Every structure is written in C-alpha cells, then in structure tokens.
PDB file of C-alpha atoms in Angstrom:
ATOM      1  CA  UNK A   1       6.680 104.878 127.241  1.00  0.00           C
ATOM      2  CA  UNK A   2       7.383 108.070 128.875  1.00  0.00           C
ATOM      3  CA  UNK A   3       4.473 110.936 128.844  1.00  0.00           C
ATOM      4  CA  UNK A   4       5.315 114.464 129.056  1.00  0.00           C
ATOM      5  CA  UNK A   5       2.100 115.891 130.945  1.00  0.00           C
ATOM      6  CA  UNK A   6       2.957 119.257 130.060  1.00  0.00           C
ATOM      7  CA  UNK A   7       3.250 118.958 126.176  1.00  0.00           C
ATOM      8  CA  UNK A   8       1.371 115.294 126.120  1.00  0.00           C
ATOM      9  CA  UNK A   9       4.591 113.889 124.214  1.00  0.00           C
ATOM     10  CA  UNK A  10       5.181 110.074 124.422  1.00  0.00           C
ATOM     11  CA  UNK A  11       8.466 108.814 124.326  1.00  0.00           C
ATOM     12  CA  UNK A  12       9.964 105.033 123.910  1.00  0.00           C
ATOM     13  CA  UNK A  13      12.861 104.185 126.064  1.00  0.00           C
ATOM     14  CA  UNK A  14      14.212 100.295 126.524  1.00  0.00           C
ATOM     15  CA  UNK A  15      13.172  98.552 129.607  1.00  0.00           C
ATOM     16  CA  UNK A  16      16.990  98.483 130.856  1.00  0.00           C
ATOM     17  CA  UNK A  17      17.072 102.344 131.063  1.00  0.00           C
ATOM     18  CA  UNK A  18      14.497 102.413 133.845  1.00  0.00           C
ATOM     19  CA  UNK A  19      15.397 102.885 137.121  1.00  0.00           C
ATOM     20  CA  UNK A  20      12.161 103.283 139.092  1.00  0.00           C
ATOM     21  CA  UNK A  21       8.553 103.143 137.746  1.00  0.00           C
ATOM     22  CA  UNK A  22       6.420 105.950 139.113  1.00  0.00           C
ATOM     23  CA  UNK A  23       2.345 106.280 138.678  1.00  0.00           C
ATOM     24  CA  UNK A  24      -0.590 108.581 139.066  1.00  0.00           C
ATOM     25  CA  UNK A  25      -3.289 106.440 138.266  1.00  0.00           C
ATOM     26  CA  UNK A  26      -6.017 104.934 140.720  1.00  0.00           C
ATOM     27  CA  UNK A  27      -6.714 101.446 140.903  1.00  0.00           C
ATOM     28  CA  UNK A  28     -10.017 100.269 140.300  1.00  0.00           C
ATOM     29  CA  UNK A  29     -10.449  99.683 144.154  1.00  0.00           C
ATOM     30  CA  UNK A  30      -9.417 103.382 145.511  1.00  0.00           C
ATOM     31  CA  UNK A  31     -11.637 104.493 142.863  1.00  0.00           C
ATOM     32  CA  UNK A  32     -14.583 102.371 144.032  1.00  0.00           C
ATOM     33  CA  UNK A  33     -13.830 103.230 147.771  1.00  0.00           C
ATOM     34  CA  UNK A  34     -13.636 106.992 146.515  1.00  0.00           C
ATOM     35  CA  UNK A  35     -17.286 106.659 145.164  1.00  0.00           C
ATOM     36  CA  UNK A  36     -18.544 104.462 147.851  1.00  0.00           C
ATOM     37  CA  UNK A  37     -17.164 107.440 150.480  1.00  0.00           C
ATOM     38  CA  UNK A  38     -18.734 110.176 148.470  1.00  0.00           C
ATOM     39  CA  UNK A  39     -22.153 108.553 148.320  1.00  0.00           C
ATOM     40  CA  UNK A  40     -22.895 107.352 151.836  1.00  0.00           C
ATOM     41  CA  UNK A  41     -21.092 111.139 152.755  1.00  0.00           C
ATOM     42  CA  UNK A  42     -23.947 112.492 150.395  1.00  0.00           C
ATOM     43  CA  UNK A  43     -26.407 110.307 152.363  1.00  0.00           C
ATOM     44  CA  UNK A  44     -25.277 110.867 155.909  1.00  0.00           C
ATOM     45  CA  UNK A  45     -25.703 114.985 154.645  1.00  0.00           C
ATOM     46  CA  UNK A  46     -29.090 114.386 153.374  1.00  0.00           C
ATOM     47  CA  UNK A  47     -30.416 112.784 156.678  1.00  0.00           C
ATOM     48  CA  UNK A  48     -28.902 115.145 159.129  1.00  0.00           C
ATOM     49  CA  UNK A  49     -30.884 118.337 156.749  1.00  0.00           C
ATOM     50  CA  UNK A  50     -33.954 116.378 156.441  1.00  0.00           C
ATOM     51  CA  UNK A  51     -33.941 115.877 160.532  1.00  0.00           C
ATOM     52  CA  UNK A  52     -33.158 119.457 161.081  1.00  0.00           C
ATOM     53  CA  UNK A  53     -36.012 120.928 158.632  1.00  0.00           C
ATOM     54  CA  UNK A  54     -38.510 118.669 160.045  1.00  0.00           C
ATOM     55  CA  UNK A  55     -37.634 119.496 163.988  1.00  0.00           C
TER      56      UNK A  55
END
C-alpha cells in the first residue's frame, strides 16, 4: 500500500513494482530514547531553577 499524505488515499500496487521502500515512522526505541531525552532534559532544567531561586 501506497499513502498519499496529502489527500490520505491508499493505493495497492504488487510487490514486484517496488523499487525502494521508504518510511517515516519511529521505531519503538527512538521513540523511547526521544522520551527518555525529554524527561531527564526536563529534570536537569528543574534543578538548575530550583538552585538559582534558592541562592
């Protein structure tokens, strides 16, 4: 299946017509890494403000 993001069409074609298989999807491990990175950055940001409003 082919998906037109613009219109959001879906269209069959057989397995021999493809030349190359493109994706934009994250795995489940970049998207874990992605969260992982976002929370300890959230973290790190929390500790540095609460140091500088206590000094």
């Amino acid at each position: 299946m082919i998906t037109d993001f613009d219109s959001g069409t879906a269209t069959a074609i057989p397995y021999t017509a493809v030349k190359q298989l493109t994706g934009y999807n994250l795995s489940s491990n970049t998207r874990v890494a992605v969260g992982v990175t976002i929370v300890i950055a959230i973290a790190i940001a929390i500790i540095l403000l609460a140091r500088t409003v206590k000094t």
